[in-house]
mmCIF file of C-alpha atoms in Angstrom:
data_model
loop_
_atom_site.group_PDB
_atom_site.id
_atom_site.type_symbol
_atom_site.label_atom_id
_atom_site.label_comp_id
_atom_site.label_asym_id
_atom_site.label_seq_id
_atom_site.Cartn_x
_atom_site.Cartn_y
_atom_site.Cartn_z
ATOM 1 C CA UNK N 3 -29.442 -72.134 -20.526
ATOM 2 C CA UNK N 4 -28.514 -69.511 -22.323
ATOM 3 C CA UNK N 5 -24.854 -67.650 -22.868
ATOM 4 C CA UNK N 6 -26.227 -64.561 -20.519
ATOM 5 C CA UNK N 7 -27.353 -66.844 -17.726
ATOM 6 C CA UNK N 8 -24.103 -67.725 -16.357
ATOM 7 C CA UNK N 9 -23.106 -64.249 -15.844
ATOM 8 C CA UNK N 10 -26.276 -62.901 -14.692
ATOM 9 C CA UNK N 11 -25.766 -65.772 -11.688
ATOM 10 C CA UNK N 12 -22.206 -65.276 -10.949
ATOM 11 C CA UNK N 13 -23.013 -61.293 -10.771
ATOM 12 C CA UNK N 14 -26.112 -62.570 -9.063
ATOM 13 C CA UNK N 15 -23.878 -64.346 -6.357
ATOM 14 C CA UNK N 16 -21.189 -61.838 -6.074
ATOM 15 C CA UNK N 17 -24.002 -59.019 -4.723
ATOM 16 C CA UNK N 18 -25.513 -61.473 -2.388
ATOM 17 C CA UNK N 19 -21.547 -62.424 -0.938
ATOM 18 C CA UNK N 20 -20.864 -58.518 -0.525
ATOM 19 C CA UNK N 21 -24.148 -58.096 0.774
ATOM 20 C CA UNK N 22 -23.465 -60.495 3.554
ATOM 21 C CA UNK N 23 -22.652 -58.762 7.160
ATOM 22 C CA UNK N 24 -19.095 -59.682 8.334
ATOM 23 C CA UNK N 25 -17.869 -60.608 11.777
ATOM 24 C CA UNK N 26 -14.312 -60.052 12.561
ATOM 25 C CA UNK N 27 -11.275 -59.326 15.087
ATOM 26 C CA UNK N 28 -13.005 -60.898 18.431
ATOM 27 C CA UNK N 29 -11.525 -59.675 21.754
ATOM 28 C CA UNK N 30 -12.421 -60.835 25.398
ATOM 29 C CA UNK N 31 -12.869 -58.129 27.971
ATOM 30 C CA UNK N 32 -11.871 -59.716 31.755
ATOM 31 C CA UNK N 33 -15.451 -59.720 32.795
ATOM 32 C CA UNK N 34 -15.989 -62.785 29.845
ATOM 33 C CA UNK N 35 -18.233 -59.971 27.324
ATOM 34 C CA UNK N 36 -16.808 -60.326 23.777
ATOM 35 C CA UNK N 37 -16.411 -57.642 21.562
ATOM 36 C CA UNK N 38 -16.047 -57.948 17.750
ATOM 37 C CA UNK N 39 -16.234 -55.863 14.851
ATOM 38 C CA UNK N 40 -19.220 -56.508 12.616
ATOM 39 C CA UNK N 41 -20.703 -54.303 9.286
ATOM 40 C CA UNK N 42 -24.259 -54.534 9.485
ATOM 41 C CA UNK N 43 -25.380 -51.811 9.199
ATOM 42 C CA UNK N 44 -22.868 -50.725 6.088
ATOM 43 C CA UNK N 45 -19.255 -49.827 8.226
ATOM 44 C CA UNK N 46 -17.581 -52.338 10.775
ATOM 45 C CA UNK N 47 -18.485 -50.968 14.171
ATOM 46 C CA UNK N 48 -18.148 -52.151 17.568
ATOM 47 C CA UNK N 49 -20.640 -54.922 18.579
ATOM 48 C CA UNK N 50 -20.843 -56.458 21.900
ATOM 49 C CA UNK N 51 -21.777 -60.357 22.980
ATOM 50 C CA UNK N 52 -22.560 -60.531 27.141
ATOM 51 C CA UNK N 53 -20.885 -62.413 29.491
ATOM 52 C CA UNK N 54 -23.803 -64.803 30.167
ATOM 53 C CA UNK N 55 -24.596 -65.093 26.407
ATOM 54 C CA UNK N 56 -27.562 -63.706 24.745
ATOM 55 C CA UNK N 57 -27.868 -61.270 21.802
ATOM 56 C CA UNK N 58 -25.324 -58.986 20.351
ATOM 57 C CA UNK N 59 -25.462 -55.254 20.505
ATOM 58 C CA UNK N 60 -23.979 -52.555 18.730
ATOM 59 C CA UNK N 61 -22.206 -50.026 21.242
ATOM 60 C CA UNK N 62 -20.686 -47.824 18.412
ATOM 61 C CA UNK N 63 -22.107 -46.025 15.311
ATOM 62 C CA UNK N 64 -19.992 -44.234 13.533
ATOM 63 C CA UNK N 65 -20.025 -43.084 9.608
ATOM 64 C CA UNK N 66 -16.499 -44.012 9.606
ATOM 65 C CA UNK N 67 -15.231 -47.226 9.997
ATOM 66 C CA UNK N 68 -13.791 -49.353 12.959
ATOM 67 C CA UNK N 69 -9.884 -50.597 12.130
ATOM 68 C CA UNK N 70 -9.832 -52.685 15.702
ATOM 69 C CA UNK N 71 -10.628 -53.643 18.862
ATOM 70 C CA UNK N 72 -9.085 -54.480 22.117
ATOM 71 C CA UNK N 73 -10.935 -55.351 25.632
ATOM 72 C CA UNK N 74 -10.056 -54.501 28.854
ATOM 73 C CA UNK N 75 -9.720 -55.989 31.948
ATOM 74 C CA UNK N 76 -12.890 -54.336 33.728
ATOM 75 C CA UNK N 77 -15.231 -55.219 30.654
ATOM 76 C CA UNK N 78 -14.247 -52.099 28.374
ATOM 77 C CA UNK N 79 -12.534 -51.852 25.172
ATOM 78 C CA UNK N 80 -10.494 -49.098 23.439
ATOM 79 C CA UNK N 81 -10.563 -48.921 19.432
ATOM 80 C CA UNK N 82 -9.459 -47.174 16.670
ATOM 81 C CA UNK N 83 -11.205 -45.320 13.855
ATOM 82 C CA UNK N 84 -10.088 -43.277 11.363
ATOM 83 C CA UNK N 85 -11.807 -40.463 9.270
ATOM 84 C CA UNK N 86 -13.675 -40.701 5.903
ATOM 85 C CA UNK N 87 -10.839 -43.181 4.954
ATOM 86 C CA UNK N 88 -7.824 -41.081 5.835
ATOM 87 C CA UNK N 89 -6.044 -43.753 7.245
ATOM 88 C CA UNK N 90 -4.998 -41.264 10.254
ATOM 89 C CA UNK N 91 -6.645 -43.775 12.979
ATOM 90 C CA UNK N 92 -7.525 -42.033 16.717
ATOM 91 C CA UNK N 93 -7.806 -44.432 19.209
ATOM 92 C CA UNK N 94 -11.200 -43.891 21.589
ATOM 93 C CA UNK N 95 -12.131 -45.634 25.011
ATOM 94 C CA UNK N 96 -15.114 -47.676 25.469
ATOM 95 C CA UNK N 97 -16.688 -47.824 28.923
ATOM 96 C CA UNK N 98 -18.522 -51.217 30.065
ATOM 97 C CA UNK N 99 -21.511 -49.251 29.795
ATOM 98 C CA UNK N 100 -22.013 -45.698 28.149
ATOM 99 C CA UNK N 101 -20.761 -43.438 25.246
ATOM 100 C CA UNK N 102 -16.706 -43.638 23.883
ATOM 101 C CA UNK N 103 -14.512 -41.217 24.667
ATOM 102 C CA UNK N 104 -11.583 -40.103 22.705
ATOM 103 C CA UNK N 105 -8.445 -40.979 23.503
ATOM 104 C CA UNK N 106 -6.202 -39.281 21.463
ATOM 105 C CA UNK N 107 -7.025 -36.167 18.947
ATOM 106 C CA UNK N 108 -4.666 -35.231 16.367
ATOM 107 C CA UNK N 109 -6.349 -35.720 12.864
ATOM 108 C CA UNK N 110 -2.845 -35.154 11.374
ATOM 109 C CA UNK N 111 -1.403 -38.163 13.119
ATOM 110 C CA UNK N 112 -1.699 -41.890 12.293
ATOM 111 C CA UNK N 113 -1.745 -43.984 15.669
ATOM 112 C CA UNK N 114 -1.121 -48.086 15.233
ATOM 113 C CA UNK N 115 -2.561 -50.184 17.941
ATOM 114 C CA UNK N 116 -0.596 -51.935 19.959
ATOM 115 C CA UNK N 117 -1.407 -53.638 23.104
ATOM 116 C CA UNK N 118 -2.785 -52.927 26.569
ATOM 117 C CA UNK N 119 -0.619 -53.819 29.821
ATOM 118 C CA UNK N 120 -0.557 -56.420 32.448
ATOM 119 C CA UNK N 121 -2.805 -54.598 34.785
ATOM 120 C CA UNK N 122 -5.430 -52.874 32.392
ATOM 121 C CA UNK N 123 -4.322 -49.121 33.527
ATOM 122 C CA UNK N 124 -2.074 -48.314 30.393
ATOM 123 C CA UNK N 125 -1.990 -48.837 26.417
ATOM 124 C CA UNK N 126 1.043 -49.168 24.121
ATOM 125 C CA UNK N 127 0.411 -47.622 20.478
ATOM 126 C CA UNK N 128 2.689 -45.911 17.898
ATOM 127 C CA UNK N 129 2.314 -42.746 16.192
ATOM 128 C CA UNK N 130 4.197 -40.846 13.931
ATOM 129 C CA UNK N 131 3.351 -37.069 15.430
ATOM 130 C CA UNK N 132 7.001 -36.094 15.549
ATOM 131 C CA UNK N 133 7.602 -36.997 11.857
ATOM 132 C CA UNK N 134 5.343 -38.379 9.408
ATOM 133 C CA UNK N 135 7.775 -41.270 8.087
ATOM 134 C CA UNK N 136 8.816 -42.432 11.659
ATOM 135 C CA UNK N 137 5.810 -44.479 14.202
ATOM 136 C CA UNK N 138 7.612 -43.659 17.824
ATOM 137 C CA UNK N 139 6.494 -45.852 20.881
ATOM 138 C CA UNK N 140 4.049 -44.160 22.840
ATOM 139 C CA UNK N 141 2.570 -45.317 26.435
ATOM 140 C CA UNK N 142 -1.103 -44.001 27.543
ATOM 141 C CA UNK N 143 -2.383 -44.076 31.145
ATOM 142 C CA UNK N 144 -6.037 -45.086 30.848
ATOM 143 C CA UNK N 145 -7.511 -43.173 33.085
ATOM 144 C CA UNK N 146 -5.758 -39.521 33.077
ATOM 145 C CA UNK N 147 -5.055 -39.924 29.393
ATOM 146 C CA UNK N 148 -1.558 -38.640 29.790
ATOM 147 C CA UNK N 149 0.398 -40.307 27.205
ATOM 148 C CA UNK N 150 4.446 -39.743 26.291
ATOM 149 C CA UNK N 151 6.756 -40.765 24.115
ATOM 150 C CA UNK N 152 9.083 -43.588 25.416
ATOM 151 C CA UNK N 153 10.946 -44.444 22.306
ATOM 152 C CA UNK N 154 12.238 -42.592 18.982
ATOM 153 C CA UNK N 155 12.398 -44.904 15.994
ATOM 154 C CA UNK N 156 13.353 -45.063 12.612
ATOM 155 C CA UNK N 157 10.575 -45.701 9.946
ATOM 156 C CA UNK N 158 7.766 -48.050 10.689
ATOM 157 C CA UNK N 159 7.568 -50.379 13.523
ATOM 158 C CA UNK N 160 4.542 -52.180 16.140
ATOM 159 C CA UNK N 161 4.065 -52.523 19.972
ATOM 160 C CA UNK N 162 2.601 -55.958 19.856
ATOM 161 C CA UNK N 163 3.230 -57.037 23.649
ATOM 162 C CA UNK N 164 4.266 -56.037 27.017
ATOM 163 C CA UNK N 165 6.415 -57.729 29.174
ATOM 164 C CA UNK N 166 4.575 -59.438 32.144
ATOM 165 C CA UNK N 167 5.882 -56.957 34.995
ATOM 166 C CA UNK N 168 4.527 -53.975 32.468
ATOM 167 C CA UNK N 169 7.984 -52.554 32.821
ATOM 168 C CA UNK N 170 9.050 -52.601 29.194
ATOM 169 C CA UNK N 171 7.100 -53.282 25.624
ATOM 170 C CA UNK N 172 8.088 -55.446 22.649
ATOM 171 C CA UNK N 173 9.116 -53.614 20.088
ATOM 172 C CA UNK N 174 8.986 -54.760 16.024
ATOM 173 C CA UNK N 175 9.879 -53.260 13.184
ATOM 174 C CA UNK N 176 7.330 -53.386 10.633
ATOM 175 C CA UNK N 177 8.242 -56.038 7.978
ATOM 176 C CA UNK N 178 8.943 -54.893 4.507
ATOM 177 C CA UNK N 179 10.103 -58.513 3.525
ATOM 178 C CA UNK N 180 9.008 -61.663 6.060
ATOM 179 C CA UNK N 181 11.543 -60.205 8.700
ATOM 180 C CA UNK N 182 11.686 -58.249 11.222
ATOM 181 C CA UNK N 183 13.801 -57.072 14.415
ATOM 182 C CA UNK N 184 12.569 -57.833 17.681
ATOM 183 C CA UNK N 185 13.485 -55.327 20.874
ATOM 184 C CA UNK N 186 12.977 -54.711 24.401
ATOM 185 C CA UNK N 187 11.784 -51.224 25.029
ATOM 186 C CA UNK N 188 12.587 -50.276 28.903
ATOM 187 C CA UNK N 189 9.726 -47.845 29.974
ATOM 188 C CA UNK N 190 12.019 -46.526 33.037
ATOM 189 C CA UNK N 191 14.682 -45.260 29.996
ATOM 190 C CA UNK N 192 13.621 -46.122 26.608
ATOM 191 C CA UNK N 193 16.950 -48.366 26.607
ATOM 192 C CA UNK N 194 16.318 -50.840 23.527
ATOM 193 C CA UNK N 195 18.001 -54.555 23.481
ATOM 194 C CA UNK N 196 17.485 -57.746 21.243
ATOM 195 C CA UNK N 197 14.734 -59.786 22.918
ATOM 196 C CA UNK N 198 16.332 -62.902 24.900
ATOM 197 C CA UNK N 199 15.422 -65.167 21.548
ATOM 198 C CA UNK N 200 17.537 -62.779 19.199
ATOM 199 C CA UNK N 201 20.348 -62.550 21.653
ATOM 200 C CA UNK N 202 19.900 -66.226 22.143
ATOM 201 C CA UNK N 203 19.945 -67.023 18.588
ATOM 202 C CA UNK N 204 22.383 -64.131 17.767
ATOM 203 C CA UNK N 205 20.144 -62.841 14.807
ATOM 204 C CA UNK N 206 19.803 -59.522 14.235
ATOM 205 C CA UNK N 207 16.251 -60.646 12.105
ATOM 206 C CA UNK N 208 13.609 -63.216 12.874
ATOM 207 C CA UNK N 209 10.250 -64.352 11.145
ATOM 208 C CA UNK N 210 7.475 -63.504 13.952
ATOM 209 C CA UNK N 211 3.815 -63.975 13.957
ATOM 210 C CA UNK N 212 1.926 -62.401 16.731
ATOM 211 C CA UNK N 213 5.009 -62.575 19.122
ATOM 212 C CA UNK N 214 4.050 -62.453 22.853
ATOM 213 C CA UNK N 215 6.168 -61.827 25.895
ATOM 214 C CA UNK N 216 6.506 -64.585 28.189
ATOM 215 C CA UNK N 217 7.186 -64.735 32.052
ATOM 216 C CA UNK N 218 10.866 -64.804 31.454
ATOM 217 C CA UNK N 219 10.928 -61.701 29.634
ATOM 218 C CA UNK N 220 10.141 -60.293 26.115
#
């Protein structure tokens, strides 16, 4: 073999492994379809798996690129996409059946996904409209598309539960280390207080994964 072969076949190897369509971020909608994001056809877009099985289908093309995915309780999903790479996500509703519609439409502001509530009517996302450096808490009702503000912050933080009764949201600051804060965003007030587990615990900062709100409160 010679000393160019070996190179030629990693290169060789490396197309073939960036060629390869990816599958990522599956989400169940409450009628059992699955919805995933998958690239091929060159930019992760929406693609859809029944409820009985059977083959998947695209139900978004887009130039730009999907960031995520989340399905809804009456088979529908709402995702985000940004544009030409900007970063500045706009989050869009996807129908069971049909064409998206867009949710929000500021191309100045950068929204963060967060998470939909209990009953399917509302989403929880940040965005940073009132000041660049700062993502606020931000409630959506599904279906009028009203949407308010129901919590100032400071710098970045995520939405990434509700509580069970979808009277209040989990609120995180974004970790710049492997810590974060943890807090209890009242809807009715935008009062904040450590989740039960801080108080508990009496930290002030917690390592959290994916932290979820169970039936005794966030």
């Amino acid at each position: 073999m010679s000393s160019d072969a070996a190179p030629a076949d990693a290169a060789a190897l490396l197309e073939r492994l960036l060629a390869t369509p990816a599958a990522s971020a599956p989400t169940h909608a409450g009628d059992g379809r699955l919805y995933f994001l998958h690239d091929a056809e060159g930019s992760a877009q929406v693609w859809e798996i029944p409820a009985g099985g059977g083959a998947p289908r695209p139900r978004t093309r887009h130039r730009d690129a999907v960031s995520h995915v989340a399905g809804l309780p009456d088979g529908g999903a709402v995702f985000g996409r940004d544009g030409a790479g900007d970063e500045r996500v706009q989050l869009h509703h996807l129908p069971p059946e049909g064409e998206a519609r867009a949710l929000t439409e500021a191309p100045e502001v950068i929204h963060g996904w967060g998470a939909v509530s209990p009953d399917g009517q509302r989403i929880a996302y940040t965005a940073n409209a009132r000041d660049p450096a700062h993502t606020d808490a931000w409630v959506m009702d599904l279906a009028t598309g009203q949407a308010r503000c129901v919590a100032e912050v400071e710098g970045p933080h995520e939405l990434p539960a509700w509580a069970p009764e979808g009277d209040a949201l989990l609120l995180a600051t974004a970790p710049r280390t492997f810590e974060s804060s943890l807090d209890r965003v009242a809807l009715a007030d935008g009062a904040r207080t450590p989740s039960p587990r801080m108080r508990a615990t009496g930290a002030t900062k917690c390592r959290a994964a994916r932290p979820v709100a169970a039936a005794s409160g966030c």
